[in-house]
Amino acid sequence: MPEGASRMTVSRPDFREAMARLGAAVSLITSDGPGGRAGLTASAVCSVTDDPATLLVCINRNSGQNAAIKGNGVLCVNVLSAGQQELSNVFAGFTGATTAEQRFAHGDWTALETGAPVLADAAVSMDCVIDEVLEKGTHSVFFASIRAIRFGAPGPALIWWQRDYHHLGHPVA
């Protein structure tokens, strides 16, 4: 930090409000292996690089799913379409489905290369091997190399913005 500069801090409520105004795709992060089957809803997913194709996925360290995903060493990012809001709610725990068995009873699941569950009708599914995990504050940051991609039917996206679901489907002219 430059000499004489003060460290500016922001309040947690202000930060959370700012993030509510940063729209993001809604994804189901799924995993299976020695750590057990796991799945959760997340919007903190982004690309890191295309060579090698790598994603960044942030998961709260207090989530029961976090340890299972670390133990498995693999994950799949299943990006949801506009019609999949209820499935998002199931994996977010909003419907009372807390176990993997309860969550995965919803949807049609297959697998690609890693064995992580792949949602058959996701907009896109990216099957990944976890390369590195960094711990930062309340979250684990997973860097995951994509091993396989399955594209679903084109259509409107499911977006999380201002603490609610929105559909995005038509480009601005």
PDB file of C-alpha atoms in Angstrom:
ATOM      1  CA  MET A   1       0.000   0.000   0.000  1.00  0.00           C
ATOM      2  CA  PRO A   2       1.454   3.456  -0.854  1.00  0.00           C
ATOM      3  CA  GLU A   3       2.819   5.445   2.062  1.00  0.00           C
ATOM      4  CA  GLY A   4       0.183   7.680   3.611  1.00  0.00           C
ATOM      5  CA  ALA A   5      -2.694   5.748   2.069  1.00  0.00           C
ATOM      6  CA  SER A   6      -5.336   4.458   4.423  1.00  0.00           C
ATOM      7  CA  ARG A   7      -6.998   1.109   3.993  1.00  0.00           C
ATOM      8  CA  MET A   8     -10.615   1.675   3.099  1.00  0.00           C
ATOM      9  CA  THR A   9     -13.007  -0.918   4.450  1.00  0.00           C
ATOM     10  CA  VAL A  10     -16.602  -1.439   3.505  1.00  0.00           C
ATOM     11  CA  SER A  11     -19.330  -2.815   5.687  1.00  0.00           C
ATOM     12  CA  ARG A  12     -20.596  -6.338   5.155  1.00  0.00           C
ATOM     13  CA  PRO A  13     -24.153  -5.056   4.375  1.00  0.00           C
ATOM     14  CA  ASP A  14     -22.786  -2.629   1.764  1.00  0.00           C
ATOM     15  CA  PHE A  15     -20.701  -5.354   0.159  1.00  0.00           C
ATOM     16  CA  ARG A  16     -23.674  -7.744   0.075  1.00  0.00           C
ATOM     17  CA  GLU A  17     -25.878  -5.039  -1.484  1.00  0.00           C
ATOM     18  CA  ALA A  18     -23.210  -4.332  -4.105  1.00  0.00           C
ATOM     19  CA  MET A  19     -23.018  -8.041  -4.976  1.00  0.00           C
ATOM     20  CA  ALA A  20     -26.827  -8.181  -5.271  1.00  0.00           C
ATOM     21  CA  ARG A  21     -26.428  -5.722  -8.138  1.00  0.00           C
ATOM     22  CA  LEU A  22     -23.928  -7.945  -9.944  1.00  0.00           C
ATOM     23  CA  GLY A  23     -26.045 -10.329 -12.003  1.00  0.00           C
ATOM     24  CA  ALA A  24     -24.795 -13.879 -12.448  1.00  0.00           C
ATOM     25  CA  ALA A  25     -25.779 -17.134 -14.093  1.00  0.00           C
ATOM     26  CA  VAL A  26     -27.306 -19.732 -11.772  1.00  0.00           C
ATOM     27  CA  SER A  27     -25.482 -23.077 -11.699  1.00  0.00           C
ATOM     28  CA  LEU A  28     -25.711 -26.370  -9.885  1.00  0.00           C
ATOM     29  CA  ILE A  29     -22.273 -27.441  -8.688  1.00  0.00           C
ATOM     30  CA  THR A  30     -22.234 -31.235  -8.416  1.00  0.00           C
ATOM     31  CA  SER A  31     -19.652 -33.823  -7.412  1.00  0.00           C
ATOM     32  CA  ASP A  32     -19.320 -37.527  -6.687  1.00  0.00           C
ATOM     33  CA  GLY A  33     -16.523 -39.806  -5.522  1.00  0.00           C
ATOM     34  CA  PRO A  34     -14.836 -40.883  -2.289  1.00  0.00           C
ATOM     35  CA  GLY A  35     -16.113 -37.759  -0.470  1.00  0.00           C
ATOM     36  CA  GLY A  36     -19.720 -38.627  -1.330  1.00  0.00           C
ATOM     37  CA  ARG A  37     -22.311 -37.242  -3.710  1.00  0.00           C
ATOM     38  CA  ALA A  38     -22.802 -33.492  -3.333  1.00  0.00           C
ATOM     39  CA  GLY A  39     -24.685 -30.686  -5.014  1.00  0.00           C
ATOM     40  CA  LEU A  40     -25.498 -27.048  -4.375  1.00  0.00           C
ATOM     41  CA  THR A  41     -26.708 -23.928  -6.148  1.00  0.00           C
ATOM     42  CA  ALA A  42     -24.095 -21.256  -6.858  1.00  0.00           C
ATOM     43  CA  SER A  43     -23.733 -18.008  -8.743  1.00  0.00           C
ATOM     44  CA  ALA A  44     -20.040 -17.404  -7.915  1.00  0.00           C
ATOM     45  CA  VAL A  45     -18.606 -19.076 -11.020  1.00  0.00           C
ATOM     46  CA  CYS A  46     -16.421 -17.500 -13.692  1.00  0.00           C
ATOM     47  CA  SER A  47     -13.879 -18.317 -16.357  1.00  0.00           C
ATOM     48  CA  VAL A  48     -10.189 -18.005 -15.522  1.00  0.00           C
ATOM     49  CA  THR A  49      -8.460 -18.879 -18.782  1.00  0.00           C
ATOM     50  CA  ASP A  50      -9.155 -20.744 -22.023  1.00  0.00           C
ATOM     51  CA  ASP A  51      -5.700 -22.364 -22.173  1.00  0.00           C
ATOM     52  CA  PRO A  52      -6.052 -24.592 -20.304  1.00  0.00           C
ATOM     53  CA  ALA A  53      -9.833 -24.180 -20.010  1.00  0.00           C
ATOM     54  CA  THR A  54     -10.283 -23.360 -16.315  1.00  0.00           C
ATOM     55  CA  LEU A  55     -13.149 -22.190 -14.116  1.00  0.00           C
ATOM     56  CA  LEU A  56     -13.212 -20.578 -10.691  1.00  0.00           C
ATOM     57  CA  VAL A  57     -15.982 -21.701  -8.309  1.00  0.00           C
ATOM     58  CA  CYS A  58     -16.521 -20.178  -4.842  1.00  0.00           C
ATOM     59  CA  ILE A  59     -18.247 -22.267  -2.158  1.00  0.00           C
ATOM     60  CA  ASN A  60     -18.912 -21.320   1.451  1.00  0.00           C
ATOM     61  CA  ARG A  61     -16.629 -23.277   3.778  1.00  0.00           C
ATOM     62  CA  ASN A  62     -19.538 -23.873   6.192  1.00  0.00           C
ATOM     63  CA  SER A  63     -21.492 -25.725   3.503  1.00  0.00           C
ATOM     64  CA  GLY A  64     -21.629 -29.474   4.064  1.00  0.00           C
ATOM     65  CA  GLN A  65     -21.076 -29.822   0.321  1.00  0.00           C
ATOM     66  CA  ASN A  66     -17.655 -28.135   0.501  1.00  0.00           C
ATOM     67  CA  ALA A  67     -15.835 -31.015   2.219  1.00  0.00           C
ATOM     68  CA  ALA A  68     -17.383 -33.619  -0.098  1.00  0.00           C
ATOM     69  CA  ILE A  69     -16.322 -31.694  -3.212  1.00  0.00           C
ATOM     70  CA  LYS A  70     -12.777 -31.323  -1.867  1.00  0.00           C
ATOM     71  CA  GLY A  71     -12.702 -35.037  -1.037  1.00  0.00           C
ATOM     72  CA  ASN A  72     -13.856 -35.972  -4.533  1.00  0.00           C
ATOM     73  CA  GLY A  73     -11.415 -33.741  -6.389  1.00  0.00           C
ATOM     74  CA  VAL A  74     -13.954 -33.231  -9.185  1.00  0.00           C
ATOM     75  CA  LEU A  75     -16.971 -31.047  -9.864  1.00  0.00           C
ATOM     76  CA  CYS A  76     -19.400 -30.247 -12.632  1.00  0.00           C
ATOM     77  CA  VAL A  77     -20.806 -26.783 -13.282  1.00  0.00           C
ATOM     78  CA  ASN A  78     -24.344 -27.249 -14.634  1.00  0.00           C
ATOM     79  CA  VAL A  79     -25.579 -23.868 -15.897  1.00  0.00           C
ATOM     80  CA  LEU A  80     -29.362 -23.618 -15.582  1.00  0.00           C
ATOM     81  CA  SER A  81     -31.897 -22.397 -18.133  1.00  0.00           C
ATOM     82  CA  ALA A  82     -34.839 -20.095 -17.438  1.00  0.00           C
ATOM     83  CA  GLY A  83     -37.253 -22.973 -16.782  1.00  0.00           C
ATOM     84  CA  GLN A  84     -35.108 -24.547 -14.049  1.00  0.00           C
ATOM     85  CA  GLN A  85     -35.743 -22.180 -11.133  1.00  0.00           C
ATOM     86  CA  GLU A  86     -37.395 -24.871  -8.994  1.00  0.00           C
ATOM     87  CA  LEU A  87     -34.382 -27.162  -9.419  1.00  0.00           C
ATOM     88  CA  SER A  88     -32.182 -24.272  -8.296  1.00  0.00           C
ATOM     89  CA  ASN A  89     -34.352 -23.899  -5.193  1.00  0.00           C
ATOM     90  CA  VAL A  90     -34.021 -27.625  -4.418  1.00  0.00           C
ATOM     91  CA  PHE A  91     -30.213 -27.516  -4.556  1.00  0.00           C
ATOM     92  CA  ALA A  92     -30.148 -24.230  -2.605  1.00  0.00           C
ATOM     93  CA  GLY A  93     -31.967 -25.963   0.247  1.00  0.00           C
ATOM     94  CA  PHE A  94     -35.061 -23.727  -0.047  1.00  0.00           C
ATOM     95  CA  THR A  95     -37.420 -26.723  -0.364  1.00  0.00           C
ATOM     96  CA  GLY A  96     -36.191 -28.727   2.621  1.00  0.00           C
ATOM     97  CA  ALA A  97     -34.083 -31.105   0.481  1.00  0.00           C
ATOM     98  CA  THR A  98     -30.902 -31.260   2.542  1.00  0.00           C
ATOM     99  CA  THR A  99     -29.393 -34.636   1.647  1.00  0.00           C
ATOM    100  CA  ALA A 100     -27.795 -35.570  -1.655  1.00  0.00           C
ATOM    101  CA  GLU A 101     -30.394 -38.309  -2.114  1.00  0.00           C
ATOM    102  CA  GLN A 102     -33.229 -35.773  -1.767  1.00  0.00           C
ATOM    103  CA  ARG A 103     -31.607 -33.242  -4.094  1.00  0.00           C
ATOM    104  CA  PHE A 104     -30.634 -35.682  -6.837  1.00  0.00           C
ATOM    105  CA  ALA A 105     -34.149 -37.174  -6.855  1.00  0.00           C
ATOM    106  CA  HIS A 106     -34.968 -34.072  -8.940  1.00  0.00           C
ATOM    107  CA  GLY A 107     -33.659 -33.811 -12.497  1.00  0.00           C
ATOM    108  CA  ASP A 108     -32.234 -36.342 -14.949  1.00  0.00           C
ATOM    109  CA  TRP A 109     -28.576 -37.095 -14.148  1.00  0.00           C
ATOM    110  CA  THR A 110     -25.803 -38.652 -16.224  1.00  0.00           C
ATOM    111  CA  ALA A 111     -21.988 -38.413 -16.156  1.00  0.00           C
ATOM    112  CA  LEU A 112     -19.197 -37.466 -18.551  1.00  0.00           C
ATOM    113  CA  GLU A 113     -15.471 -38.035 -17.801  1.00  0.00           C
ATOM    114  CA  THR A 114     -14.969 -37.383 -14.081  1.00  0.00           C
ATOM    115  CA  GLY A 115     -18.038 -39.128 -12.676  1.00  0.00           C
ATOM    116  CA  ALA A 116     -19.494 -35.873 -11.339  1.00  0.00           C
ATOM    117  CA  PRO A 117     -23.273 -35.695 -11.891  1.00  0.00           C
ATOM    118  CA  VAL A 118     -24.246 -33.941 -15.135  1.00  0.00           C
ATOM    119  CA  LEU A 119     -27.751 -32.471 -15.487  1.00  0.00           C
ATOM    120  CA  ALA A 120     -29.127 -33.838 -18.759  1.00  0.00           C
ATOM    121  CA  ASP A 121     -31.032 -30.666 -19.700  1.00  0.00           C
ATOM    122  CA  ALA A 122     -28.646 -27.968 -18.411  1.00  0.00           C
ATOM    123  CA  ALA A 123     -27.873 -25.089 -20.761  1.00  0.00           C
ATOM    124  CA  VAL A 124     -24.273 -26.272 -20.566  1.00  0.00           C
ATOM    125  CA  SER A 125     -22.411 -28.645 -18.261  1.00  0.00           C
ATOM    126  CA  MET A 126     -18.664 -28.362 -17.681  1.00  0.00           C
ATOM    127  CA  ASP A 127     -17.113 -31.466 -16.127  1.00  0.00           C
ATOM    128  CA  CYS A 128     -13.961 -30.557 -14.200  1.00  0.00           C
ATOM    129  CA  VAL A 129     -11.006 -31.797 -12.180  1.00  0.00           C
ATOM    130  CA  ILE A 130     -10.059 -29.562  -9.242  1.00  0.00           C
ATOM    131  CA  ASP A 131      -6.476 -28.309  -9.636  1.00  0.00           C
ATOM    132  CA  GLU A 132      -6.198 -26.022  -6.623  1.00  0.00           C
ATOM    133  CA  VAL A 133      -8.239 -24.739  -3.689  1.00  0.00           C
ATOM    134  CA  LEU A 134      -7.540 -21.420  -1.968  1.00  0.00           C
ATOM    135  CA  GLU A 135      -9.190 -20.444   1.312  1.00  0.00           C
ATOM    136  CA  LYS A 136     -10.271 -16.799   1.513  1.00  0.00           C
ATOM    137  CA  GLY A 137     -12.480 -15.493   4.306  1.00  0.00           C
ATOM    138  CA  THR A 138     -15.680 -17.516   4.469  1.00  0.00           C
ATOM    139  CA  HIS A 139     -15.182 -19.310   1.141  1.00  0.00           C
ATOM    140  CA  SER A 140     -13.087 -21.900  -0.642  1.00  0.00           C
ATOM    141  CA  VAL A 141     -12.053 -20.858  -4.136  1.00  0.00           C
ATOM    142  CA  PHE A 142     -11.821 -23.877  -6.446  1.00  0.00           C
ATOM    143  CA  PHE A 143      -9.745 -23.675  -9.633  1.00  0.00           C
ATOM    144  CA  ALA A 144     -11.062 -26.430 -11.882  1.00  0.00           C
ATOM    145  CA  SER A 145      -9.801 -27.621 -15.290  1.00  0.00           C
ATOM    146  CA  ILE A 146     -12.554 -28.537 -17.715  1.00  0.00           C
ATOM    147  CA  ARG A 147     -12.283 -32.112 -19.014  1.00  0.00           C
ATOM    148  CA  ALA A 148     -15.568 -32.337 -20.952  1.00  0.00           C
ATOM    149  CA  ILE A 149     -18.429 -30.055 -22.017  1.00  0.00           C
ATOM    150  CA  ARG A 150     -22.017 -30.942 -22.874  1.00  0.00           C
ATOM    151  CA  PHE A 151     -24.152 -28.279 -24.564  1.00  0.00           C
ATOM    152  CA  GLY A 152     -27.909 -28.227 -24.005  1.00  0.00           C
ATOM    153  CA  ALA A 153     -30.607 -26.685 -26.145  1.00  0.00           C
ATOM    154  CA  PRO A 154     -30.283 -22.936 -26.699  1.00  0.00           C
ATOM    155  CA  GLY A 155     -32.767 -20.793 -24.818  1.00  0.00           C
ATOM    156  CA  PRO A 156     -33.218 -18.121 -22.156  1.00  0.00           C
ATOM    157  CA  ALA A 157     -30.852 -18.137 -19.171  1.00  0.00           C
ATOM    158  CA  LEU A 158     -31.640 -18.171 -15.448  1.00  0.00           C
ATOM    159  CA  ILE A 159     -29.943 -15.198 -13.785  1.00  0.00           C
ATOM    160  CA  TRP A 160     -29.675 -14.215 -10.107  1.00  0.00           C
ATOM    161  CA  TRP A 161     -29.855 -10.438  -9.693  1.00  0.00           C
ATOM    162  CA  GLN A 162     -31.068  -8.226  -6.845  1.00  0.00           C
ATOM    163  CA  ARG A 163     -31.771 -11.284  -4.671  1.00  0.00           C
ATOM    164  CA  ASP A 164     -34.205 -12.856  -7.117  1.00  0.00           C
ATOM    165  CA  TYR A 165     -34.386 -14.939 -10.284  1.00  0.00           C
ATOM    166  CA  HIS A 166     -34.642 -13.296 -13.715  1.00  0.00           C
ATOM    167  CA  HIS A 167     -34.779 -14.675 -17.246  1.00  0.00           C
ATOM    168  CA  LEU A 168     -32.384 -13.392 -19.872  1.00  0.00           C
ATOM    169  CA  GLY A 169     -33.040 -14.369 -23.427  1.00  0.00           C
ATOM    170  CA  HIS A 170     -32.893 -11.699 -26.059  1.00  0.00           C
ATOM    171  CA  PRO A 171     -29.807  -9.751 -27.100  1.00  0.00           C
ATOM    172  CA  VAL A 172     -29.955  -5.973 -27.014  1.00  0.00           C
ATOM    173  CA  ALA A 173     -29.908  -4.522 -30.527  1.00  0.00           C
TER     174      ALA A 173
END
